[in-house]
mmCIF file with all atom_site columns, C-alpha atoms in Angstrom:
data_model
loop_
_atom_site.group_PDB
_atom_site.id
_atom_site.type_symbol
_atom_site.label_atom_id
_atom_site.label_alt_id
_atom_site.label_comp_id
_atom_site.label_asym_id
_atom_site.label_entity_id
_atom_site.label_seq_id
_atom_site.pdbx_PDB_ins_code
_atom_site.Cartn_x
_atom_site.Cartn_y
_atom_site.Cartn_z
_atom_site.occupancy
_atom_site.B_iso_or_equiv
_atom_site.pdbx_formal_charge
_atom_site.auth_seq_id
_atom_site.auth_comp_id
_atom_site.auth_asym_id
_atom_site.auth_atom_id
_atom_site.pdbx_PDB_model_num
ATOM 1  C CA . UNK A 1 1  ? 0.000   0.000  0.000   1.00 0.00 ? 1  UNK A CA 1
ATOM 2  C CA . UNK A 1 2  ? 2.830   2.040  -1.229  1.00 0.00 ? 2  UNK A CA 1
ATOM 3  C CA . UNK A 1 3  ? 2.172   5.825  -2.680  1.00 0.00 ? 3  UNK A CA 1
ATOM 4  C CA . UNK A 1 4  ? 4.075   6.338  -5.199  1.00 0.00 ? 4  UNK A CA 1
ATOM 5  C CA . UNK A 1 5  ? 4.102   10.045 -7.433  1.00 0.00 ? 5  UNK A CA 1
ATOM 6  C CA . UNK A 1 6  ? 4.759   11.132 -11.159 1.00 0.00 ? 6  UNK A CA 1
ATOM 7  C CA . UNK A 1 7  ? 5.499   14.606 -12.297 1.00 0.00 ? 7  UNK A CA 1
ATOM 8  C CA . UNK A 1 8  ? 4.282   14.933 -15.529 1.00 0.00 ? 8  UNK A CA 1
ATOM 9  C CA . UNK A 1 9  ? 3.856   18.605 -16.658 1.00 0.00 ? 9  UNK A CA 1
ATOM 10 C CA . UNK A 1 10 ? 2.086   17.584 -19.848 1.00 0.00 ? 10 UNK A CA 1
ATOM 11 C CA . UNK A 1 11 ? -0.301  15.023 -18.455 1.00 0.00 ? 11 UNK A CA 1
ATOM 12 C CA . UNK A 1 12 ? -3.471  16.131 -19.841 1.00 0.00 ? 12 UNK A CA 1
ATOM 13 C CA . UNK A 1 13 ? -2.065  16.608 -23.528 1.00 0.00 ? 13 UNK A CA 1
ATOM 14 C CA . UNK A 1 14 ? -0.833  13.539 -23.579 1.00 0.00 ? 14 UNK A CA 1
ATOM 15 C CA . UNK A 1 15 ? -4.411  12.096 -22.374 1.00 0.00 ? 15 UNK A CA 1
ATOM 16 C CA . UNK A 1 16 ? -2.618  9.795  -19.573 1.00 0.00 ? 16 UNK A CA 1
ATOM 17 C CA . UNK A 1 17 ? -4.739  10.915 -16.800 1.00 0.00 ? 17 UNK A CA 1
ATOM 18 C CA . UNK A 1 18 ? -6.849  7.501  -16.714 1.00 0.00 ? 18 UNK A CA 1
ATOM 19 C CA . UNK A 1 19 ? -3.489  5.923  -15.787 1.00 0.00 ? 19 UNK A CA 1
ATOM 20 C CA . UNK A 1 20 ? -4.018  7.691  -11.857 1.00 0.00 ? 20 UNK A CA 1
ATOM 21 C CA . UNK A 1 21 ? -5.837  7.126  -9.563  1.00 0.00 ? 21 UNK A CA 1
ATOM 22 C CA . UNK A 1 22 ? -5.993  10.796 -8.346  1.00 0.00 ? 22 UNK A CA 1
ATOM 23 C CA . UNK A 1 23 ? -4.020  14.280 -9.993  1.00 0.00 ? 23 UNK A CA 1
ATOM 24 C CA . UNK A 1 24 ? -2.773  16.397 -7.903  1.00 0.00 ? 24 UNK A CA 1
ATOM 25 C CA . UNK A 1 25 ? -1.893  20.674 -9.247  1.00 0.00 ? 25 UNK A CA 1
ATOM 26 C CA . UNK A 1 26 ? 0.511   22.690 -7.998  1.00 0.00 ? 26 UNK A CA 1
ATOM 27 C CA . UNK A 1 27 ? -1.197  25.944 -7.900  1.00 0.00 ? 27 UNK A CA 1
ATOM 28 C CA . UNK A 1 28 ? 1.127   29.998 -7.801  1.00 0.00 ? 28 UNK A CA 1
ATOM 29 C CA . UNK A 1 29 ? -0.277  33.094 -8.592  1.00 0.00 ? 29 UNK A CA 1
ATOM 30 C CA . UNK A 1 30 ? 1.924   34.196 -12.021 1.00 0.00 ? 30 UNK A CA 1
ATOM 31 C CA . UNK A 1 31 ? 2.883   37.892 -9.590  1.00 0.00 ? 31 UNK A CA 1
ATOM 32 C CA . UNK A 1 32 ? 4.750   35.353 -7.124  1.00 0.00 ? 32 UNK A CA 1
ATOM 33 C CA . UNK A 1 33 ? 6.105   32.532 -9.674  1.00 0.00 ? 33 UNK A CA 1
ATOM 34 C CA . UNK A 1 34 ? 7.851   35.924 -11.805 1.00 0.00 ? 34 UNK A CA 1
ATOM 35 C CA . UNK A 1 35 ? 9.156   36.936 -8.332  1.00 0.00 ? 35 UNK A CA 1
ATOM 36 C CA . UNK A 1 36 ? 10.489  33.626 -7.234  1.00 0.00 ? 36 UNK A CA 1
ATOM 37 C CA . UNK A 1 37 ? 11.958  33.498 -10.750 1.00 0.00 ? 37 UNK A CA 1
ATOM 38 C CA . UNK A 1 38 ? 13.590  36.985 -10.838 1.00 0.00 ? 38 UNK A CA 1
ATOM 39 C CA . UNK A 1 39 ? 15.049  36.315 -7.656  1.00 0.00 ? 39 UNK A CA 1
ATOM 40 C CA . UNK A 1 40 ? 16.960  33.153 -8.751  1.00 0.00 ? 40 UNK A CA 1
ATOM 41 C CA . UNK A 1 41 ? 18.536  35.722 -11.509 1.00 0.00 ? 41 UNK A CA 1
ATOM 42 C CA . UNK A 1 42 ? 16.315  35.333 -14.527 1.00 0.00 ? 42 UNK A CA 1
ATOM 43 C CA . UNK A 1 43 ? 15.721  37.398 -17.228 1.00 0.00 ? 43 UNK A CA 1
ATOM 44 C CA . UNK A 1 44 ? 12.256  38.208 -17.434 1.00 0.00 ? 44 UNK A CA 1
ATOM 45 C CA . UNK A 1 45 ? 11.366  37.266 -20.806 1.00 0.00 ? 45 UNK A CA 1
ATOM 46 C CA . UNK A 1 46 ? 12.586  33.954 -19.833 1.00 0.00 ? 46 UNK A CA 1
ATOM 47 C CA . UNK A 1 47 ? 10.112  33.847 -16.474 1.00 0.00 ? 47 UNK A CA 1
ATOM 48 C CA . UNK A 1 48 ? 7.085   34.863 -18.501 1.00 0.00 ? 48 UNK A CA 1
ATOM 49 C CA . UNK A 1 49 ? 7.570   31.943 -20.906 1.00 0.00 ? 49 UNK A CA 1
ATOM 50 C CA . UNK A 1 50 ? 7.948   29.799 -18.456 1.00 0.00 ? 50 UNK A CA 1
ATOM 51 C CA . UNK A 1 51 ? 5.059   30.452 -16.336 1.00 0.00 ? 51 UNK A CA 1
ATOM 52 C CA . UNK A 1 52 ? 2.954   31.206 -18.907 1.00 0.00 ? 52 UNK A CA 1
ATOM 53 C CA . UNK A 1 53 ? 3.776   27.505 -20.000 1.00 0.00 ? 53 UNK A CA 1
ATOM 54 C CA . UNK A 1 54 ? 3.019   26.120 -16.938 1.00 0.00 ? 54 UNK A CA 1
ATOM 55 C CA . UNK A 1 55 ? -0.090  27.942 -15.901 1.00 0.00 ? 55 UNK A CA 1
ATOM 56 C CA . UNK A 1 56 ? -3.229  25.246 -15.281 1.00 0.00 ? 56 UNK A CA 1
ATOM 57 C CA . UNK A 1 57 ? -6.196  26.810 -16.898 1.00 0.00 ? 57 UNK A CA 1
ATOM 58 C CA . UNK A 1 58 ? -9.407  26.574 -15.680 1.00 0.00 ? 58 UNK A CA 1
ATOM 59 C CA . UNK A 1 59 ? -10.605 23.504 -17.961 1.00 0.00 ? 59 UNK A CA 1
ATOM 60 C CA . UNK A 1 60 ? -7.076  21.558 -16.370 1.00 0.00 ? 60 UNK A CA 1
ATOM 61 C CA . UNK A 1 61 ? -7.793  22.763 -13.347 1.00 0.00 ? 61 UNK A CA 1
ATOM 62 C CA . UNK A 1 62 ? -11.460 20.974 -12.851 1.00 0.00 ? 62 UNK A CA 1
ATOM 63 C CA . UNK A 1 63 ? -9.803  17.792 -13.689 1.00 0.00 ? 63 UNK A CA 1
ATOM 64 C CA . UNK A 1 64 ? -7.409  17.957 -11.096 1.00 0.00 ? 64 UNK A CA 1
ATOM 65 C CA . UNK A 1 65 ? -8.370  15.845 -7.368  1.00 0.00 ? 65 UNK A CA 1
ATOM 66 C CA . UNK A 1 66 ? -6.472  17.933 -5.421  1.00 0.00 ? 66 UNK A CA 1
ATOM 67 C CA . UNK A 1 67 ? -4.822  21.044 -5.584  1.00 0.00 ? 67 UNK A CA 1
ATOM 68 C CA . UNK A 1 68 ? -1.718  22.146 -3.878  1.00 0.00 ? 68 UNK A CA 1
ATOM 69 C CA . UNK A 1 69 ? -1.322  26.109 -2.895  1.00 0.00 ? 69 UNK A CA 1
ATOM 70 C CA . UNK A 1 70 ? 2.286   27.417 -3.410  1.00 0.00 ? 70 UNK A CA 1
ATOM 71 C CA . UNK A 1 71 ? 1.558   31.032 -3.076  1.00 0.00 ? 71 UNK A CA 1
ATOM 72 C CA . UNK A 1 72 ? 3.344   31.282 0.780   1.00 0.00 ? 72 UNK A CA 1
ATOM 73 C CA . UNK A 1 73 ? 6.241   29.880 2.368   1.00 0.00 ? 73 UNK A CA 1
ATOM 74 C CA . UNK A 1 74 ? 8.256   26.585 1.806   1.00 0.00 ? 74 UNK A CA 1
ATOM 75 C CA . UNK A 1 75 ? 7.473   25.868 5.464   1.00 0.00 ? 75 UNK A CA 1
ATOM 76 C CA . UNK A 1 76 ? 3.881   26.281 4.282   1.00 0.00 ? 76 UNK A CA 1
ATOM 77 C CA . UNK A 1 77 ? 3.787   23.891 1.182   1.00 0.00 ? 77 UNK A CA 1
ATOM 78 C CA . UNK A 1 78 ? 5.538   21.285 3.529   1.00 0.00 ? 78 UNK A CA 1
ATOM 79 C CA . UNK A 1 79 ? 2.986   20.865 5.760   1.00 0.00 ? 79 UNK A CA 1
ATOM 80 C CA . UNK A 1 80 ? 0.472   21.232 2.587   1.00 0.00 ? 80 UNK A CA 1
ATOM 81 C CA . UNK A 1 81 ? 2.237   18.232 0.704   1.00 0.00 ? 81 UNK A CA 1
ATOM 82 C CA . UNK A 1 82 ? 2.024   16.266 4.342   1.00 0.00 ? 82 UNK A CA 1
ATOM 83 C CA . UNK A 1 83 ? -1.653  16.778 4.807   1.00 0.00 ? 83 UNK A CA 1
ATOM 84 C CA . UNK A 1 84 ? -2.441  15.780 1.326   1.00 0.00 ? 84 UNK A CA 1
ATOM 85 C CA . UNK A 1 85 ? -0.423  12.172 2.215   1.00 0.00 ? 85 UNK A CA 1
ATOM 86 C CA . UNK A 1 86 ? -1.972  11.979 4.722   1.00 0.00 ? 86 UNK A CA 1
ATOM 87 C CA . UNK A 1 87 ? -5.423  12.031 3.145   1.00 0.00 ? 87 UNK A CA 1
ATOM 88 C CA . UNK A 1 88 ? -4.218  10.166 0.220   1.00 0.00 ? 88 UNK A CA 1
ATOM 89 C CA . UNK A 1 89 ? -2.792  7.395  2.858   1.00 0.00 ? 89 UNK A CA 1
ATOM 90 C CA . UNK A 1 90 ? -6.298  7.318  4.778   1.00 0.00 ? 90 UNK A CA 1
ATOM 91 C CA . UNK A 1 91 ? -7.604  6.205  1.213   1.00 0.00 ? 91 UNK A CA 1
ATOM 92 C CA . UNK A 1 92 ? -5.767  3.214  1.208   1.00 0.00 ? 92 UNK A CA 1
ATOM 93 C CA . UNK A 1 93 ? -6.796  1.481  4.494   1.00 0.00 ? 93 UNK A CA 1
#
């Protein structure tokens, strides 16, 4: 009764969502993503294409089980990624 998790950015355009049991999003508003992005010295025009490649849109978005907020602190997202385990573990027993 292992977990086990897949990143897979492109998921839903490569239709392979059947192969889950549950999808889980990692949701940032695009103001904090280009700020976490500038700060690790990007250029700008790089950090726009990048989350503007990533961004879930709505339609993505209601096929997703869970969502994860990233819009605070590491400390924060931790204990976010726990409780979701946690839940995900509960489904197993």
């Amino acid at each position: 009764k292992d977990i086990i998790l897949f990143e897979i950015p492109l998921l839903f355009e490569a239709n392979m969502e059947e192969l889950f049991d549950y999808i889980i999003g990692v949701e940032i508003s695009k103001d904090i993503q280009l700020k976490r992005l500038s700060e690790r010295n990007k250029s700008s025009s790089i950090s726009l294409a990048k989350i503007n490649d990533s961004s879930t849109d709505n339609e993505n978005k209601n096929r997703l089980d869970f969502i994860i907020e990233n819009n605070l602190t590491l400390n924060h997202l931790n204990k976010e990624t726990i409780n979701l385990i946690n839940i995900l573990k509960s489904y197993l027993n």
